[in-house]
Short mmCIF file of C-alpha atoms in Angstrom, two decimals:
data_model
loop_
_atom_site.label_atom_id
_atom_site.label_comp_id
_atom_site.label_asym_id
_atom_site.label_seq_id
_atom_site.Cartn_x
_atom_site.Cartn_y
_atom_site.Cartn_z
CA MET Y 418 -3.55 49.31 -54.66
CA ARG Y 419 -1.41 46.24 -53.94
CA LYS Y 420 0.16 47.95 -50.93
CA MET Y 421 -3.31 48.86 -49.61
CA LEU Y 422 -4.56 45.27 -50.06
CA ALA Y 423 -1.45 43.89 -48.34
CA ALA Y 424 -1.97 46.28 -45.45
CA VAL Y 425 -5.61 45.22 -45.03
CA VAL Y 426 -4.71 41.49 -45.10
CA SER Y 427 -1.89 42.09 -42.60
CA HIS Y 428 -4.26 43.96 -40.31
CA VAL Y 429 -6.87 41.17 -40.44
CA PHE Y 430 -4.36 38.41 -39.65
CA SER Y 431 -2.83 40.56 -36.92
CA ARG Y 432 -6.20 40.95 -35.20
CA ALA Y 433 -6.90 37.21 -35.55
CA SER Y 434 -3.58 36.29 -33.96
CA GLN Y 435 -4.25 38.68 -31.08
CA LYS Y 436 -7.57 36.92 -30.32
CA LYS Y 437 -6.08 33.43 -29.89
CA PRO Y 438 -4.07 34.12 -26.71
CA ALA Y 439 -7.05 35.95 -25.26
CA LEU Y 440 -9.30 32.97 -26.03
CA ARG Y 441 -6.85 30.51 -24.48
CA GLY Y 442 -6.61 32.71 -21.41
CA LEU Y 443 -10.38 32.79 -21.12
CA LEU Y 444 -10.62 28.98 -21.26
CA ALA Y 445 -7.78 28.53 -18.78
CA SER Y 446 -9.41 30.86 -16.28
CA GLN Y 447 -12.86 29.26 -16.50
CA ASN Y 448 -14.09 28.00 -13.15
CA PHE Y 449 -15.63 24.54 -13.37
CA SER Y 450 -18.00 23.12 -10.78
CA ASN Y 451 -16.52 20.58 -8.38
CA ASP Y 452 -19.61 18.39 -8.52
CA ALA Y 453 -23.19 18.30 -9.72
CA PRO Y 454 -26.41 16.57 -8.60
CA CYS Y 455 -27.79 14.24 -11.27
CA HIS Y 456 -31.15 12.55 -11.74
CA ILE Y 457 -31.06 8.99 -13.07
CA LYS Y 458 -33.71 6.59 -14.30
CA LYS Y 459 -35.44 4.44 -11.70
CA CYS Y 460 -34.60 0.74 -11.91
CA ASP Y 461 -37.27 -1.92 -12.32
CA LEU Y 462 -37.29 -4.10 -9.19
CA TYR Y 463 -38.03 -7.76 -8.58
CA ARG Y 464 -38.42 -9.20 -5.07
CA LEU Y 465 -36.97 -5.98 -3.64
CA GLU Y 466 -38.76 -3.42 -1.48
CA GLU Y 467 -36.34 -0.65 -2.39
CA GLY Y 468 -33.72 -0.14 -5.06
CA PRO Y 469 -30.88 2.18 -6.04
CA PRO Y 470 -31.37 5.94 -5.61
CA THR Y 471 -32.76 8.06 -8.43
CA THR Y 472 -30.40 10.94 -7.66
CA THR Y 473 -26.64 10.93 -7.26
CA VAL Y 474 -23.68 13.30 -7.25
CA LEU Y 475 -21.10 13.33 -10.03
CA THR Y 476 -17.81 15.02 -9.22
CA ARG Y 477 -15.66 16.68 -11.86
CA GLU Y 478 -12.82 14.25 -11.12
CA GLU Y 479 -15.12 11.24 -11.55
CA ALA Y 480 -16.64 12.62 -14.74
CA LEU Y 481 -13.26 13.19 -16.40
CA LYS Y 482 -12.13 9.71 -15.35
CA TYR Y 483 -15.27 8.02 -16.69
CA TYR Y 484 -15.22 10.00 -19.93
CA ARG Y 485 -11.61 9.14 -20.66
CA ALA Y 486 -12.10 5.45 -19.85
CA MET Y 487 -15.11 5.16 -22.15
CA GLN Y 488 -13.31 6.99 -24.95
CA VAL Y 489 -10.30 4.67 -24.59
CA ILE Y 490 -12.54 1.60 -24.85
CA ARG Y 491 -14.44 3.03 -27.83
CA ARG Y 492 -11.30 3.95 -29.76
CA MET Y 493 -9.57 0.69 -28.79
CA GLU Y 494 -12.47 -1.33 -30.17
CA LEU Y 495 -12.56 0.68 -33.40
CA LYS Y 496 -8.82 0.15 -33.77
CA SER Y 497 -9.36 -3.57 -33.18
CA ASP Y 498 -11.90 -3.57 -36.00
CA GLN Y 499 -9.34 -1.94 -38.29
CA MET Y 500 -6.55 -4.32 -37.29
CA TYR Y 501 -8.81 -7.32 -37.79
CA LYS Y 502 -9.61 -6.21 -41.32
CA GLN Y 503 -5.87 -5.71 -41.91
CA LYS Y 504 -5.39 -9.34 -40.74
CA PHE Y 505 -3.21 -8.41 -37.77
CA ILE Y 506 -5.93 -9.98 -35.58
CA ARG Y 507 -7.22 -13.46 -36.43
CA GLY Y 508 -9.87 -15.80 -35.10
CA PHE Y 509 -12.83 -14.85 -32.93
CA CYS Y 510 -13.17 -11.20 -31.95
CA HIS Y 511 -16.19 -9.72 -30.16
CA LEU Y 512 -16.27 -5.93 -29.80
CA CYS Y 513 -18.15 -3.98 -27.13
CA ASP Y 514 -18.41 -0.47 -28.58
CA GLY Y 515 -21.75 0.93 -27.49
CA GLN Y 516 -21.62 -0.93 -24.18
CA GLU Y 517 -18.91 1.22 -22.54
CA ALA Y 518 -21.16 2.43 -19.72
CA CYS Y 519 -21.57 -1.17 -18.54
CA CYS Y 520 -17.91 -1.95 -17.90
CA VAL Y 521 -16.89 1.54 -16.69
CA GLY Y 522 -19.97 1.87 -14.48
CA LEU Y 523 -19.47 -1.61 -13.06
CA GLU Y 524 -15.89 -0.87 -12.05
CA ALA Y 525 -16.98 2.44 -10.51
CA GLY Y 526 -19.40 0.59 -8.24
CA ILE Y 527 -17.13 -2.16 -6.85
CA ASN Y 528 -13.74 -2.50 -5.18
CA PRO Y 529 -10.46 -3.42 -6.91
CA THR Y 530 -10.29 -6.47 -4.64
CA ASP Y 531 -13.61 -7.82 -5.96
CA HIS Y 532 -13.44 -10.61 -8.52
CA ILE Y 533 -14.99 -10.52 -11.99
CA ILE Y 534 -15.75 -13.47 -14.25
CA THR Y 535 -17.02 -12.42 -17.64
CA SER Y 536 -18.14 -13.61 -21.05
CA TYR Y 537 -16.01 -13.28 -24.17
CA ARG Y 538 -17.05 -9.68 -25.01
CA ALA Y 539 -14.40 -8.70 -22.52
CA HIS Y 540 -12.05 -6.03 -23.96
CA GLY Y 541 -13.68 -3.17 -22.07
CA LEU Y 542 -13.63 -5.00 -18.75
CA CYS Y 543 -9.99 -5.88 -19.34
CA TYR Y 544 -9.19 -2.19 -19.48
CA THR Y 545 -11.30 -1.16 -16.48
CA ARG Y 546 -9.72 -3.96 -14.43
CA GLY Y 547 -6.32 -2.35 -14.96
CA LEU Y 548 -4.86 -3.91 -18.10
CA SER Y 549 -3.17 -1.43 -20.44
CA VAL Y 550 -4.31 -0.79 -24.00
CA LYS Y 551 -0.91 -2.08 -25.14
CA SER Y 552 -1.32 -5.41 -23.37
CA ILE Y 553 -4.88 -5.84 -24.71
CA LEU Y 554 -4.09 -5.05 -28.35
CA ALA Y 555 -0.89 -7.11 -28.17
CA GLU Y 556 -2.93 -10.05 -26.91
CA LEU Y 557 -5.33 -9.62 -29.81
CA THR Y 558 -2.41 -9.80 -32.26
CA GLY Y 559 -0.83 -12.78 -30.45
CA ARG Y 560 2.32 -11.01 -29.31
CA LYS Y 561 4.59 -11.69 -26.35
CA GLY Y 562 3.65 -8.41 -24.68
CA GLY Y 563 -0.01 -9.39 -24.47
CA CYS Y 564 -1.76 -9.79 -21.14
CA ALA Y 565 -1.78 -13.60 -21.63
CA LYS Y 566 1.63 -13.69 -23.34
CA GLY Y 567 -0.06 -13.81 -26.75
CA LYS Y 568 -1.65 -17.22 -26.14
CA GLY Y 569 -5.21 -16.27 -25.22
CA GLY Y 570 -6.38 -13.87 -27.88
CA SER Y 571 -9.65 -11.96 -27.77
CA MET Y 572 -11.62 -14.54 -25.79
CA HIS Y 573 -9.10 -15.44 -23.08
CA MET Y 574 -7.65 -12.40 -21.35
CA TYR Y 575 -6.78 -12.32 -17.69
CA GLY Y 576 -5.65 -9.84 -15.05
CA LYS Y 577 -5.59 -9.47 -11.30
CA ASN Y 578 -8.98 -10.51 -9.89
CA PHE Y 579 -10.24 -10.80 -13.47
CA TYR Y 580 -11.04 -14.04 -15.25
CA GLY Y 581 -12.20 -13.12 -18.71
CA GLY Y 582 -13.54 -14.82 -21.76
CA ASN Y 583 -15.86 -17.62 -20.70
CA GLY Y 584 -18.61 -19.37 -22.66
CA ILE Y 585 -21.10 -20.68 -23.42
CA VAL Y 586 -22.93 -17.49 -22.47
CA GLY Y 587 -26.24 -17.98 -20.72
CA ALA Y 588 -26.28 -21.78 -21.03
CA GLN Y 589 -29.55 -22.31 -19.15
CA GLY Y 590 -28.59 -25.40 -17.22
CA GLN Y 591 -25.37 -23.90 -15.89
CA VAL Y 592 -27.01 -20.58 -15.03
CA ALA Y 593 -29.89 -22.30 -13.22
CA GLU Y 594 -27.47 -24.40 -11.18
CA ALA Y 595 -25.40 -21.33 -10.30
CA TYR Y 596 -28.52 -19.43 -9.23
CA ASN Y 597 -29.67 -22.34 -7.08
CA LEU Y 598 -26.40 -22.97 -5.26
CA SER Y 599 -25.63 -19.28 -4.74
CA ALA Y 600 -29.07 -18.75 -3.20
CA LEU Y 601 -28.86 -21.96 -1.18
CA TRP Y 602 -25.50 -20.98 0.30
CA LYS Y 603 -26.22 -17.20 0.34
CA LEU Y 604 -23.10 -16.47 -1.68
CA PRO Y 605 -22.10 -12.80 -2.18
CA CYS Y 606 -22.47 -13.00 -5.95
CA VAL Y 607 -23.84 -10.40 -8.37
CA PHE Y 608 -25.09 -12.00 -11.60
CA ILE Y 609 -25.11 -9.58 -14.54
CA CYS Y 610 -27.00 -9.96 -17.82
CA GLU Y 611 -25.69 -7.53 -20.43
CA ASN Y 612 -28.82 -7.42 -22.55
CA ASN Y 613 -27.74 -5.83 -25.85
CA ARG Y 614 -31.06 -6.90 -27.41
CA TYR Y 615 -29.64 -9.66 -29.60
CA GLY Y 616 -28.45 -13.20 -28.96
CA MET Y 617 -25.96 -13.40 -31.82
CA GLY Y 618 -28.34 -12.53 -34.68
CA THR Y 619 -31.67 -13.20 -32.98
CA ALA Y 620 -33.67 -10.40 -31.36
CA THR Y 621 -34.67 -11.10 -27.75
CA GLU Y 622 -38.38 -10.77 -28.61
CA ARG Y 623 -38.05 -13.62 -31.12
CA ALA Y 624 -36.21 -15.95 -28.74
CA ALA Y 625 -37.76 -15.38 -25.31
CA ALA Y 626 -41.38 -15.66 -24.18
CA SER Y 627 -40.44 -13.22 -21.42
CA THR Y 628 -37.70 -10.60 -21.92
CA GLU Y 629 -37.70 -9.59 -18.25
CA TYR Y 630 -34.32 -11.15 -17.66
CA HIS Y 631 -33.93 -9.53 -14.24
CA LYS Y 632 -36.67 -11.91 -13.08
CA ARG Y 633 -35.01 -15.04 -14.43
CA GLY Y 634 -33.38 -15.74 -11.06
CA ASN Y 635 -36.84 -16.76 -9.82
CA PHE Y 636 -35.97 -16.85 -6.11
CA ILE Y 637 -33.12 -14.30 -6.51
CA PRO Y 638 -33.94 -10.57 -6.34
CA GLY Y 639 -33.31 -8.61 -9.52
CA LEU Y 640 -32.81 -5.15 -11.02
CA ARG Y 641 -33.36 -3.89 -14.56
CA VAL Y 642 -30.98 -1.00 -15.24
CA ASN Y 643 -30.45 1.57 -17.99
CA GLY Y 644 -27.10 0.23 -19.22
CA MET Y 645 -26.48 3.21 -21.50
CA ASP Y 646 -26.15 5.64 -18.55
CA ILE Y 647 -22.94 5.18 -16.62
CA LEU Y 648 -24.42 6.71 -13.46
CA CYS Y 649 -27.36 4.31 -13.53
CA VAL Y 650 -24.94 1.39 -13.82
CA ARG Y 651 -22.69 2.76 -11.09
CA GLU Y 652 -25.47 3.30 -8.57
CA ALA Y 653 -27.12 -0.04 -9.34
CA THR Y 654 -23.78 -1.82 -8.93
CA LYS Y 655 -23.15 -0.11 -5.61
CA PHE Y 656 -26.61 -1.17 -4.45
CA ALA Y 657 -26.13 -4.76 -5.60
CA ALA Y 658 -22.65 -5.02 -4.05
CA HIS Y 659 -23.90 -3.67 -0.73
CA TYR Y 660 -26.82 -6.10 -0.83
CA CYS Y 661 -24.42 -9.04 -1.22
CA ARG Y 662 -21.87 -7.80 1.31
CA SER Y 663 -24.60 -7.45 3.94
CA GLY Y 664 -25.13 -11.23 3.89
CA LYS Y 665 -28.43 -11.32 1.99
CA GLY Y 666 -27.14 -13.63 -0.72
CA PRO Y 667 -26.98 -13.19 -4.52
CA ILE Y 668 -28.70 -10.62 -6.71
CA LEU Y 669 -29.29 -10.35 -10.46
CA MET Y 670 -28.79 -7.22 -12.60
CA GLU Y 671 -30.00 -6.82 -16.18
CA LEU Y 672 -28.17 -4.00 -17.96
CA GLN Y 673 -30.17 -2.85 -20.98
CA THR Y 674 -27.53 -1.84 -23.49
CA TYR Y 675 -26.69 -2.01 -27.20
CA ARG Y 676 -23.73 -3.09 -29.32
CA TYR Y 677 -22.88 -1.15 -32.46
CA HIS Y 678 -20.86 -3.93 -34.09
CA GLY Y 679 -22.25 -7.31 -35.00
CA HIS Y 680 -22.00 -10.28 -32.67
CA SER Y 681 -18.43 -10.87 -33.82
CA MET Y 682 -16.20 -9.60 -36.60
CA SER Y 683 -17.66 -12.25 -38.91
CA ASP Y 684 -21.12 -10.71 -38.43
CA PRO Y 685 -21.81 -7.46 -40.35
CA GLY Y 686 -24.65 -6.79 -37.91
CA ILE Y 687 -27.14 -5.46 -40.47
CA SER Y 688 -28.81 -8.61 -41.79
CA TYR Y 689 -31.11 -8.88 -38.76
CA ARG Y 690 -31.40 -5.19 -37.89
CA SER Y 691 -31.49 -2.01 -39.97
CA ARG Y 692 -28.81 0.64 -40.28
CA GLU Y 693 -31.45 3.12 -39.16
CA GLU Y 694 -31.89 1.25 -35.86
CA VAL Y 695 -28.18 1.39 -35.13
CA GLN Y 696 -27.97 5.06 -36.10
CA ASN Y 697 -30.97 5.89 -33.94
CA MET Y 698 -29.26 4.35 -30.90
CA ARG Y 699 -26.05 6.24 -31.67
CA SER Y 700 -27.82 9.56 -31.97
CA LYS Y 701 -30.13 9.26 -28.95
CA SER Y 702 -28.62 6.85 -26.42
CA ASP Y 703 -24.86 6.74 -26.96
CA PRO Y 704 -23.27 6.41 -23.48
CA ILE Y 705 -20.31 8.69 -24.24
CA MET Y 706 -22.57 11.35 -25.74
CA LEU Y 707 -24.89 11.23 -22.71
CA LEU Y 708 -22.00 11.69 -20.28
CA ARG Y 709 -20.46 14.47 -22.39
CA GLU Y 710 -23.75 16.39 -22.43
CA ARG Y 711 -24.17 15.92 -18.69
CA MET Y 712 -20.65 17.22 -18.03
CA ILE Y 713 -21.05 20.30 -20.22
CA ASN Y 714 -24.57 21.14 -19.01
CA ASN Y 715 -23.42 20.94 -15.37
CA ASN Y 716 -20.23 22.94 -15.96
CA LEU Y 717 -18.01 19.98 -15.04
CA SER Y 718 -16.05 20.44 -18.26
CA ASN Y 719 -16.26 22.12 -21.67
CA VAL Y 720 -15.91 21.16 -25.31
CA GLU Y 721 -12.29 22.28 -25.55
CA GLU Y 722 -11.16 20.20 -22.56
CA LEU Y 723 -12.96 17.12 -23.82
CA LYS Y 724 -11.37 17.53 -27.24
CA GLU Y 725 -7.97 17.52 -25.55
CA ILE Y 726 -8.87 14.25 -23.83
CA ASP Y 727 -10.01 12.81 -27.17
CA ALA Y 728 -6.69 13.74 -28.79
CA ASP Y 729 -4.72 12.23 -25.91
CA VAL Y 730 -6.75 9.01 -26.10
CA LYS Y 731 -6.22 8.77 -29.86
CA LYS Y 732 -2.46 9.10 -29.36
CA GLU Y 733 -2.43 6.40 -26.65
CA VAL Y 734 -4.37 3.92 -28.78
CA GLU Y 735 -2.26 4.59 -31.89
CA GLU Y 736 0.95 3.99 -29.91
CA ALA Y 737 -0.52 0.80 -28.48
CA ALA Y 738 -1.42 -0.40 -31.97
CA GLN Y 739 2.13 0.23 -33.14
CA PHE Y 740 3.41 -1.86 -30.25
CA ALA Y 741 0.88 -4.62 -30.95
CA THR Y 742 2.04 -4.97 -34.55
CA SER Y 743 5.79 -4.75 -33.89
CA ASP Y 744 6.21 -6.73 -30.67
CA PRO Y 745 7.60 -10.26 -31.32
CA GLU Y 746 5.42 -13.34 -31.16
CA PRO Y 747 6.08 -15.79 -28.29
CA PRO Y 748 8.75 -18.34 -29.24
CA LEU Y 749 7.67 -21.87 -30.08
CA GLU Y 750 9.59 -23.35 -27.15
CA GLU Y 751 7.26 -21.49 -24.77
CA LEU Y 752 4.14 -23.10 -26.26
CA ALA Y 753 3.48 -25.25 -23.18
CA TYR Y 754 4.41 -22.64 -20.56
CA HIS Y 755 1.94 -21.65 -17.81
CA LEU Y 756 -0.30 -24.71 -18.05
CA PHE Y 757 -0.31 -25.01 -14.25
CA TYR Y 758 0.31 -22.65 -11.37
CA HIS Y 759 3.35 -23.35 -9.17
CA SER Y 760 4.03 -26.73 -10.75
CA PRO Y 761 7.49 -28.32 -11.29
CA PRO Y 762 8.59 -28.33 -14.95
CA PHE Y 763 7.39 -31.28 -17.01
CA GLY Y 764 7.25 -32.38 -20.64
CA VAL Y 765 4.22 -32.00 -22.93
CA ARG Y 766 4.00 -33.98 -26.16
CA GLY Y 767 3.21 -31.92 -29.24
CA THR Y 768 1.24 -32.90 -32.34
CA ASN Y 769 4.36 -34.75 -33.46
CA LYS Y 770 5.03 -37.55 -30.99
CA TRP Y 771 8.78 -37.07 -31.40
CA ILE Y 772 8.61 -33.47 -30.15
CA THR Y 773 8.22 -32.63 -26.47
CA TYR Y 774 7.68 -29.12 -25.14
CA LYS Y 775 8.79 -28.10 -21.69
CA SER Y 776 6.10 -26.67 -19.43
CA VAL Y 777 7.17 -24.06 -16.88
CA SER Y 778 4.81 -22.35 -14.41
#
């Protein structure tokens, strides 16, 4: 009886092992589509006769690139949350998980030579502008390998053609002045309002008599865009950039999006909104989920390939986190370095008047 049972078990496992190579061969030989036509939501227009297209083409190469970038940003922000709670990250920290389509779609619609000035919810834009996950997480932990040498932290990260972490966000006087001068001088400037529905802990409906922020430019044309769909953001950005480059002056884009975390790490994010609201957005409008479904439905990829990307992203972020917690902090003698660009060395007095730090460009 035991021999018979052993034979049956051996036969079952033998058949199972024979199926695995066949399954892998089937997946490897699958022919994916090179591209797919996609319908996207029409933008609301202000002072514009025509807007971005409502159809576009998504190539397989683009889709895989966008998917990976958004997954990197999502996992990087979740790792930042963990490291903050472990006290590796201190001070202010504003996470952008849920808003990945905004930064990835924006970068997909402009040129690397274009310049970006952003608010302090900037980690995702740091990555899309070319900074590595290592340099971002190391900056968050205040290490020498950070993108700002460990001196900027979450709110002050910089890269080539990228000037990140500026406040106060939406200060009305400054914004009005910028709108006026850019329109007066016809500057090629795209103003972007990332409307994640809350100003810190206040819902937009409670703070604004009109929530049509794409019309706030008054004399500047505007677009209201589905900021949870990367293709909507990409096409709207292309349209806005072309509008500016053609000499027509500035334009305003409102990206309707949503943040899963609170305003900052000190905000649990559930005292002014319900858990059900957040979960509803995750289940119906998540930007990564929407792109994944579009890729699979249009045969641009499959579940197995996307799982491989997810595993590769997880490994990259984990390695970056290890670097960010083991890299040395900048030495004290470099405290006053990089105050000016291309300036001769000079002395900077510290908090103790008997101590002077040397500043080197």
